[in-house]
Short mmCIF file of C-alpha atoms in Angstrom, two decimals:
data_model
loop_
_atom_site.label_atom_id
_atom_site.label_comp_id
_atom_site.label_asym_id
_atom_site.label_seq_id
_atom_site.Cartn_x
_atom_site.Cartn_y
_atom_site.Cartn_z
CA MET A 1 -33.39 -24.26 -5.54
CA SER A 2 -36.75 -24.41 -7.24
CA LEU A 3 -39.82 -22.35 -6.49
CA LEU A 4 -42.20 -23.75 -9.04
CA GLY A 5 -45.50 -22.20 -9.92
CA ILE A 6 -46.94 -25.63 -10.73
CA ASP A 7 -47.75 -28.20 -8.13
CA GLN A 8 -49.65 -31.39 -8.69
CA LYS A 9 -50.24 -32.17 -5.01
CA PRO A 10 -53.92 -32.83 -4.25
CA THR A 11 -54.20 -31.05 -0.85
CA ARG A 12 -53.11 -27.77 0.68
CA ARG A 13 -51.19 -29.60 3.41
CA LYS A 14 -49.12 -31.55 0.87
CA THR A 15 -48.56 -28.35 -1.09
CA TYR A 16 -47.07 -26.63 1.96
CA LEU A 17 -44.89 -29.64 2.75
CA TYR A 18 -43.71 -29.86 -0.86
CA HIS A 19 -42.62 -26.23 -1.04
CA SER A 20 -41.18 -26.25 2.48
CA VAL A 21 -38.36 -28.45 1.19
CA TYR A 22 -36.86 -25.49 -0.66
CA LEU A 23 -36.58 -23.50 2.55
CA VAL A 24 -33.46 -25.50 3.37
CA TYR A 25 -31.42 -22.66 1.86
CA LEU A 26 -32.41 -20.50 4.82
CA PHE A 27 -29.68 -22.43 6.63
CA PHE A 28 -27.28 -19.78 5.31
CA TYR A 29 -29.28 -16.93 6.88
CA PRO A 30 -27.93 -17.24 10.49
CA LEU A 31 -24.43 -18.56 9.65
CA ASN A 32 -22.79 -15.17 10.11
CA TRP A 33 -24.33 -14.91 13.57
CA LEU A 34 -23.00 -18.34 14.54
CA PHE A 35 -19.43 -18.11 13.25
CA ASP A 36 -18.54 -14.44 12.85
CA LYS A 37 -20.61 -11.72 14.52
CA THR A 38 -22.83 -12.30 17.50
CA PRO A 39 -25.93 -10.14 17.01
CA SER A 40 -27.32 -7.77 19.59
CA PHE A 41 -30.80 -8.33 20.94
CA PHE A 42 -32.32 -5.84 18.51
CA GLN A 43 -30.41 -7.28 15.54
CA ALA A 44 -31.53 -10.80 16.36
CA ALA A 45 -35.12 -9.70 16.94
CA TYR A 46 -35.34 -7.79 13.69
CA GLY A 47 -33.57 -10.53 11.72
CA ILE A 48 -35.99 -13.16 13.00
CA ALA A 49 -38.97 -10.86 12.34
CA ALA A 50 -37.79 -10.32 8.76
CA LEU A 51 -37.42 -14.06 8.33
CA LEU A 52 -40.97 -14.70 9.57
CA ALA A 53 -42.31 -11.99 7.28
CA PHE A 54 -40.53 -13.66 4.38
CA LEU A 55 -42.19 -17.00 5.20
CA VAL A 56 -45.59 -15.31 5.06
CA LEU A 57 -44.78 -13.87 1.64
CA TYR A 58 -43.31 -17.17 0.43
CA PHE A 59 -46.47 -19.16 1.21
CA ALA A 60 -48.95 -16.38 0.39
CA PRO A 61 -49.85 -17.67 -3.12
CA TYR A 62 -50.76 -21.11 -1.71
CA ARG A 63 -53.27 -19.91 0.85
CA ALA A 64 -56.12 -19.70 -1.66
CA ALA A 65 -57.73 -23.08 -2.32
CA ASN A 66 -57.93 -22.41 -6.04
CA ASN A 67 -54.17 -21.84 -6.18
CA ILE A 68 -53.11 -25.21 -4.81
CA GLY A 69 -52.58 -26.63 -8.28
CA GLY A 70 -50.67 -23.65 -9.66
CA VAL A 71 -49.54 -20.34 -8.18
CA ASP A 72 -48.89 -16.89 -9.57
CA SER A 73 -47.09 -14.49 -7.24
CA THR A 74 -47.61 -10.76 -7.61
CA PRO A 75 -44.62 -8.44 -8.15
CA PHE A 76 -45.55 -6.82 -4.83
CA GLU A 77 -44.78 -10.02 -2.88
CA ILE A 78 -41.47 -10.47 -4.70
CA ILE A 79 -40.33 -6.87 -4.32
CA LEU A 80 -41.31 -6.87 -0.65
CA THR A 81 -39.20 -10.02 -0.16
CA ALA A 82 -36.20 -8.23 -1.68
CA LEU A 83 -36.81 -5.17 0.51
CA LEU A 84 -36.88 -7.42 3.57
CA GLY A 85 -33.44 -8.63 2.59
CA PHE A 86 -32.12 -5.07 2.25
CA SER A 87 -33.69 -4.01 5.53
CA ALA A 88 -32.13 -6.97 7.37
CA SER A 89 -28.62 -6.14 6.19
CA TRP A 90 -27.83 -4.13 9.35
CA THR A 91 -28.46 -7.22 11.48
CA ASP A 92 -25.35 -8.92 10.03
CA ALA A 93 -27.50 -11.94 9.07
CA GLY A 94 -27.26 -13.54 5.62
CA TRP A 95 -29.60 -10.94 4.19
CA MET A 96 -28.68 -11.73 0.57
CA THR A 97 -30.38 -15.11 1.02
CA LEU A 98 -33.75 -13.36 1.01
CA ASN A 99 -32.80 -11.46 -2.16
CA ILE A 100 -31.89 -14.76 -3.84
CA TYR A 101 -35.30 -16.12 -2.85
CA ALA A 102 -36.92 -13.03 -4.33
CA SER A 103 -35.16 -13.69 -7.64
CA ALA A 104 -36.22 -17.33 -7.60
CA MET A 105 -39.83 -16.35 -6.84
CA CYS A 106 -39.94 -14.54 -10.19
CA ILE A 107 -40.57 -17.96 -11.75
CA ARG A 108 -44.07 -17.79 -10.26
CA ILE A 109 -44.92 -14.96 -12.66
CA HIS A 110 -46.18 -16.94 -15.64
CA ASP A 111 -45.67 -14.00 -18.00
CA THR A 112 -42.02 -14.63 -18.92
CA ARG A 113 -41.43 -11.08 -20.16
CA ARG A 114 -42.65 -9.53 -16.89
CA ALA A 115 -40.65 -12.09 -14.89
CA ILE A 116 -37.38 -11.29 -16.69
CA ILE A 117 -37.92 -7.53 -16.34
CA LEU A 118 -38.52 -7.88 -12.61
CA LEU A 119 -35.56 -10.26 -12.28
CA THR A 120 -33.30 -7.71 -13.97
CA ILE A 121 -34.50 -4.91 -11.70
CA LEU A 122 -33.84 -7.06 -8.64
CA GLN A 123 -30.26 -7.77 -9.74
CA ILE A 124 -29.55 -4.09 -10.39
CA ALA A 125 -30.98 -3.20 -6.99
CA LEU A 126 -28.95 -5.94 -5.28
CA ILE A 127 -25.57 -4.98 -6.75
CA SER A 128 -26.28 -1.26 -6.19
CA PHE A 129 -27.20 -1.83 -2.54
CA ALA A 130 -24.27 -4.19 -1.92
CA TRP A 131 -21.83 -1.69 -3.47
CA ALA A 132 -23.12 1.68 -2.32
CA VAL A 133 -24.61 0.84 1.08
CA ARG A 134 -22.95 -2.28 2.44
CA HIS A 135 -19.68 -1.93 0.51
CA VAL A 136 -19.55 -5.64 -0.38
CA PRO A 137 -19.69 -5.60 -4.22
CA ILE A 138 -17.98 -9.00 -4.50
CA SER A 139 -20.58 -10.69 -2.28
CA GLY A 140 -23.30 -8.90 -4.24
CA GLY A 141 -21.87 -10.15 -7.53
CA ILE A 142 -21.75 -13.72 -6.23
CA SER A 143 -25.34 -13.42 -5.05
CA ILE A 144 -26.39 -12.22 -8.51
CA LEU A 145 -24.79 -15.25 -10.12
CA ILE A 146 -26.56 -17.55 -7.64
CA SER A 147 -29.85 -15.71 -8.24
CA LEU A 148 -29.61 -16.07 -12.01
CA ALA A 149 -28.60 -19.74 -11.76
CA THR A 150 -31.47 -20.41 -9.38
CA TYR A 151 -34.00 -18.72 -11.62
CA THR A 152 -32.72 -20.60 -14.68
CA MET A 153 -32.93 -23.99 -12.95
CA SER A 154 -36.38 -23.16 -11.61
CA TRP A 155 -37.53 -22.15 -15.09
CA PHE A 156 -36.39 -25.42 -16.64
CA GLN A 157 -38.00 -27.45 -13.86
CA SER A 158 -41.22 -25.46 -14.14
CA HIS A 159 -41.21 -25.90 -17.92
CA LEU A 160 -40.71 -29.66 -17.51
CA ALA A 161 -43.52 -29.84 -14.95
CA ARG A 162 -45.88 -28.03 -17.32
CA GLN A 163 -44.92 -30.34 -20.18
CA ASN A 164 -45.55 -33.40 -18.01
CA GLN A 165 -48.91 -31.97 -17.01
CA ARG A 166 -49.85 -31.44 -20.66
CA LEU A 167 -48.71 -34.98 -21.46
CA LYS A 168 -50.87 -36.42 -18.68
CA GLU A 169 -53.84 -34.40 -19.94
CA ALA A 170 -53.20 -35.66 -23.48
CA GLN A 171 -52.97 -39.24 -22.21
CA SER A 172 -56.25 -38.83 -20.33
CA GLU A 173 -57.86 -37.49 -23.49
CA ILE A 174 -56.46 -40.39 -25.51
CA ARG A 175 -57.86 -42.90 -23.02
CA ALA A 176 -61.23 -41.15 -23.04
CA LEU A 177 -61.34 -41.14 -26.85
CA ALA A 178 -60.29 -44.81 -26.96
CA THR A 179 -63.02 -45.72 -24.47
CA THR A 180 -65.61 -43.78 -26.43
CA SER A 181 -64.50 -45.39 -29.67
CA GLU A 182 -64.69 -48.88 -28.14
CA ARG A 183 -68.16 -48.20 -26.75
CA GLU A 184 -69.32 -46.98 -30.15
CA ARG A 185 -67.89 -50.11 -31.80
CA ILE A 186 -69.64 -52.40 -29.33
CA ALA A 187 -72.87 -50.45 -29.78
CA ARG A 188 -72.62 -50.88 -33.55
CA ASP A 189 -71.89 -54.60 -33.21
CA LEU A 190 -74.80 -55.17 -30.86
CA HIS A 191 -77.08 -53.14 -33.09
CA ASP A 192 -76.09 -55.21 -36.12
CA LEU A 193 -76.41 -58.46 -34.19
CA LEU A 194 -79.63 -57.84 -32.31
CA GLY A 195 -81.45 -55.05 -34.09
CA HIS A 196 -82.76 -57.16 -36.96
CA SER A 197 -83.42 -60.24 -34.80
CA LEU A 198 -85.39 -58.34 -32.15
CA THR A 199 -87.42 -56.59 -34.82
CA VAL A 200 -88.35 -59.93 -36.42
CA ILE A 201 -89.15 -61.42 -33.00
CA ALA A 202 -91.44 -58.50 -32.16
CA ILE A 203 -93.31 -58.79 -35.49
CA LYS A 204 -93.71 -62.56 -35.25
CA SER A 205 -94.87 -62.28 -31.62
CA GLU A 206 -97.62 -59.86 -32.63
CA LEU A 207 -98.58 -62.11 -35.55
CA ALA A 208 -98.69 -65.24 -33.34
CA SER A 209 -100.90 -63.37 -30.87
CA LYS A 210 -103.35 -62.45 -33.62
CA LEU A 211 -103.38 -65.97 -35.11
CA GLN A 212 -103.79 -67.73 -31.78
CA ASN A 213 -107.56 -68.20 -32.18
CA ARG A 214 -107.97 -68.09 -35.96
CA ALA A 215 -105.05 -70.30 -37.04
CA PRO A 216 -103.49 -72.10 -34.07
CA GLU A 217 -101.17 -74.21 -36.23
CA ARG A 218 -99.73 -71.17 -37.98
CA ALA A 219 -99.42 -69.36 -34.63
CA LEU A 220 -97.45 -72.36 -33.31
CA SER A 221 -95.20 -72.19 -36.39
CA GLU A 222 -94.53 -68.51 -35.73
CA ILE A 223 -93.68 -69.28 -32.09
CA ASN A 224 -91.23 -71.97 -33.25
CA ASP A 225 -89.63 -69.43 -35.58
CA ILE A 226 -89.29 -66.99 -32.67
CA SER A 227 -87.53 -69.67 -30.63
CA LEU A 228 -85.17 -70.45 -33.51
CA ILE A 229 -84.36 -66.77 -34.10
CA ALA A 230 -83.71 -66.23 -30.37
CA ARG A 231 -81.26 -69.17 -30.26
CA GLU A 232 -79.47 -67.91 -33.35
CA SER A 233 -79.23 -64.42 -31.87
CA LEU A 234 -77.81 -65.83 -28.65
CA ARG A 235 -75.23 -67.79 -30.65
CA ASP A 236 -74.26 -64.64 -32.55
CA VAL A 237 -73.84 -62.67 -29.33
CA ARG A 238 -71.67 -65.39 -27.83
CA ALA A 239 -69.55 -65.47 -30.97
CA ALA A 240 -69.13 -61.70 -30.83
CA ILE A 241 -68.11 -61.81 -27.16
CA THR A 242 -65.68 -64.64 -27.87
CA ASP A 243 -64.13 -62.58 -30.65
CA MET A 244 -63.75 -59.65 -28.25
CA LYS A 245 -62.01 -61.87 -25.70
CA SER A 246 -59.77 -63.70 -28.15
CA ALA A 247 -57.31 -60.85 -28.59
CA THR A 248 -54.05 -61.60 -30.39
CA LEU A 249 -50.50 -60.44 -29.81
CA THR A 250 -50.30 -59.19 -33.37
CA ARG A 251 -53.31 -56.94 -32.90
CA GLU A 252 -52.18 -55.76 -29.45
CA LEU A 253 -48.70 -54.94 -30.73
CA GLU A 254 -50.23 -52.71 -33.37
CA GLN A 255 -52.42 -50.99 -30.78
CA ALA A 256 -49.46 -50.65 -28.40
CA SER A 257 -47.43 -49.02 -31.16
CA HIS A 258 -50.17 -46.46 -31.79
CA ALA A 259 -50.70 -45.78 -28.07
CA LEU A 260 -46.99 -45.32 -27.34
CA GLN A 261 -46.55 -43.12 -30.37
CA ALA A 262 -49.41 -40.92 -29.17
CA ALA A 263 -47.69 -40.69 -25.77
CA SER A 264 -44.34 -39.73 -27.40
CA ILE A 265 -42.62 -42.92 -26.21
CA ASP A 266 -40.16 -44.61 -28.59
CA LEU A 267 -40.97 -48.30 -29.15
CA THR A 268 -38.64 -51.17 -30.06
CA ILE A 269 -40.08 -54.62 -30.80
CA CYS A 270 -37.88 -57.71 -30.59
CA GLY A 271 -38.84 -61.23 -31.63
CA LYS A 272 -41.65 -60.08 -33.88
CA GLU A 273 -40.89 -62.93 -36.29
CA CYS A 274 -42.28 -65.36 -33.69
CA LEU A 275 -45.77 -64.02 -34.38
CA ALA A 276 -45.81 -66.07 -37.58
CA TYR A 277 -46.40 -69.12 -35.36
CA GLU A 278 -49.03 -67.47 -33.15
CA SER A 279 -51.87 -69.35 -34.83
CA SER A 280 -50.50 -72.65 -33.50
CA ALA A 281 -51.04 -71.50 -29.90
CA SER A 282 -54.33 -71.93 -28.10
CA VAL A 283 -56.88 -69.12 -28.17
CA GLU A 284 -56.67 -68.83 -24.38
CA THR A 285 -52.87 -68.46 -24.41
CA CYS A 286 -52.97 -65.79 -27.11
CA SER A 287 -55.74 -63.92 -25.31
CA VAL A 288 -53.94 -63.94 -21.93
CA LEU A 289 -50.64 -62.77 -23.41
CA ALA A 290 -52.39 -60.09 -25.45
CA MET A 291 -54.29 -58.80 -22.39
CA THR A 292 -51.05 -58.85 -20.39
CA LEU A 293 -49.34 -56.80 -23.09
CA ARG A 294 -52.23 -54.34 -23.08
CA GLU A 295 -52.07 -53.87 -19.31
CA GLY A 296 -48.27 -53.59 -19.32
CA ILE A 297 -48.30 -50.89 -21.99
CA THR A 298 -51.03 -49.05 -20.11
CA ASN A 299 -48.82 -49.00 -17.02
CA VAL A 300 -45.88 -47.66 -19.03
CA ILE A 301 -47.98 -44.84 -20.45
CA ARG A 302 -49.80 -43.94 -17.24
CA HIS A 303 -47.22 -44.46 -14.53
CA ALA A 304 -43.64 -44.94 -15.76
CA ASN A 305 -42.84 -41.43 -17.03
CA ALA A 306 -40.70 -43.14 -19.69
CA SER A 307 -39.33 -42.00 -23.03
CA LYS A 308 -38.41 -45.45 -24.40
CA CYS A 309 -40.06 -48.86 -24.30
CA CYS A 310 -38.97 -52.26 -25.58
CA ILE A 311 -41.35 -55.19 -26.15
CA THR A 312 -39.79 -58.64 -26.57
CA VAL A 313 -41.86 -61.60 -27.72
CA LEU A 314 -40.55 -64.76 -26.02
CA ALA A 315 -40.67 -68.00 -28.00
CA SER A 316 -38.69 -71.12 -28.75
CA PRO A 317 -37.30 -71.50 -32.30
CA GLN A 318 -40.14 -72.00 -34.80
CA ALA A 319 -42.70 -72.20 -32.01
CA ALA A 320 -45.63 -70.14 -30.83
CA PRO A 321 -44.96 -67.30 -28.38
CA HIS A 322 -44.93 -68.35 -24.73
CA GLY A 323 -44.32 -64.97 -23.07
CA ILE A 324 -43.60 -61.27 -23.39
CA ARG A 325 -41.16 -58.87 -21.80
CA ILE A 326 -41.81 -55.13 -21.47
CA SER A 327 -38.94 -52.84 -20.49
CA ASP A 328 -38.94 -49.07 -20.06
CA ASN A 329 -36.52 -46.37 -18.95
CA GLY A 330 -39.01 -44.60 -16.72
CA THR A 331 -38.16 -42.86 -13.48
CA ALA A 332 -41.53 -42.99 -11.73
CA LEU A 333 -41.46 -46.69 -10.73
CA GLN A 334 -38.10 -46.91 -9.00
CA THR A 335 -39.28 -48.13 -5.61
CA SER A 336 -38.48 -51.76 -4.86
CA SER A 337 -41.83 -52.20 -3.10
CA LEU A 338 -44.08 -51.33 -6.03
CA PRO A 339 -47.72 -51.49 -4.89
CA GLU A 340 -49.84 -53.86 -6.93
CA GLY A 341 -53.00 -52.35 -8.32
CA ASN A 342 -55.99 -54.12 -9.81
CA GLY A 343 -54.31 -54.32 -13.22
CA LEU A 344 -51.22 -56.16 -11.98
CA ARG A 345 -53.24 -58.44 -9.71
CA GLY A 346 -55.56 -59.29 -12.60
CA MET A 347 -52.52 -59.95 -14.81
CA ARG A 348 -51.10 -62.40 -12.26
CA ALA A 349 -54.45 -64.13 -11.87
CA ARG A 350 -54.95 -64.63 -15.61
CA LEU A 351 -51.44 -66.03 -16.08
CA ALA A 352 -51.66 -68.23 -12.98
CA ALA A 353 -54.85 -69.77 -14.37
CA ILE A 354 -52.89 -71.18 -17.34
CA GLY A 355 -49.68 -71.94 -15.45
CA GLY A 356 -47.86 -68.67 -16.11
CA THR A 357 -45.98 -66.19 -13.93
CA VAL A 358 -45.26 -62.46 -13.80
CA THR A 359 -41.96 -61.05 -12.58
CA LEU A 360 -40.86 -57.46 -12.08
CA LEU A 361 -37.23 -56.35 -12.28
CA HIS A 362 -36.21 -52.82 -11.30
CA ASN A 363 -33.55 -51.42 -13.60
CA ASN A 364 -31.55 -48.24 -13.28
CA PRO A 365 -33.56 -46.56 -14.57
CA GLY A 366 -36.79 -48.28 -15.54
CA LEU A 367 -38.78 -51.42 -14.93
CA THR A 368 -38.90 -54.77 -16.74
CA LEU A 369 -42.08 -56.84 -16.63
CA THR A 370 -41.84 -60.44 -17.81
CA ALA A 371 -44.91 -62.61 -18.31
CA SER A 372 -44.12 -66.19 -19.29
CA LEU A 373 -45.74 -69.58 -19.67
CA THR A 374 -44.07 -72.97 -19.59
CA PRO A 375 -42.87 -73.46 -23.19
#
């Protein structure tokens, strides 16, 4: 059982549905009524009322809109849940179930020290009540073991959820920094390419305007210079854009290594020796494979929830690369009907334009993406 204080669901409705799953353990609450002791009307009424009151306390932290993404129960709600369990003991229902829920709800107290203190108090109260009042110390001891096991499992799951959330935030920050860095690089390139040319064009335009009446021939010469400078600037811009588009596998592998390292994903590269023949491939082939690698690695970082990744460069002996294979051990992309986003559709379109294909193979666990051209 897990009663996490962290939930990444975007709406209140999904939050309620998500945490309702853990109410399955309430199945044990009426078992004694069904198979051992039939309750009286008052016992059944009070037992059901206690159960409804528990549900109110269980969902109380999620009622506030600002608590949908992460909850923090108060000790009052937890203690009241335990008291409901004690008060329902006379109904012969599975009252210890509510006390186990109370122990598990301690995970919602984000101050670990306070949570453990309250958890300890609850266990002392449970064994004391089971022994002194209900005279079932063995059942109380078993319930304590279940309570402690439940809290421990919930703590580990909560800790993992918080770590995943921090990782996603770090990945978002990495992407934002990478985007900012790329924009700054492009801005610097455009400034270097066009700043000087536009300045010269502006000066020569003013000079040609002044010389139009006094020295028409010189004004015409200045206008011809402006035309020449404009054509040269356009050629420089096109060359810069072509250089941006003509990405290489070698460069993308380096960037992939840095990105995966930043995301704490172990990388293995196979067939790296084939990159020595990359220069013999066409610029278009290298660019498409490099962009495919970039998109594939982005998917691993953003969606796969993986800890390991393997990149294999596909090539014939002593020939240029004709494909790549990206494998991960992630658990987030296990569905056989993986929806295709814009990135995957764009990847297919680019490869199809040069006679290539993209295939996806679902492993156990993980996903393998293979992009290949006809060698």
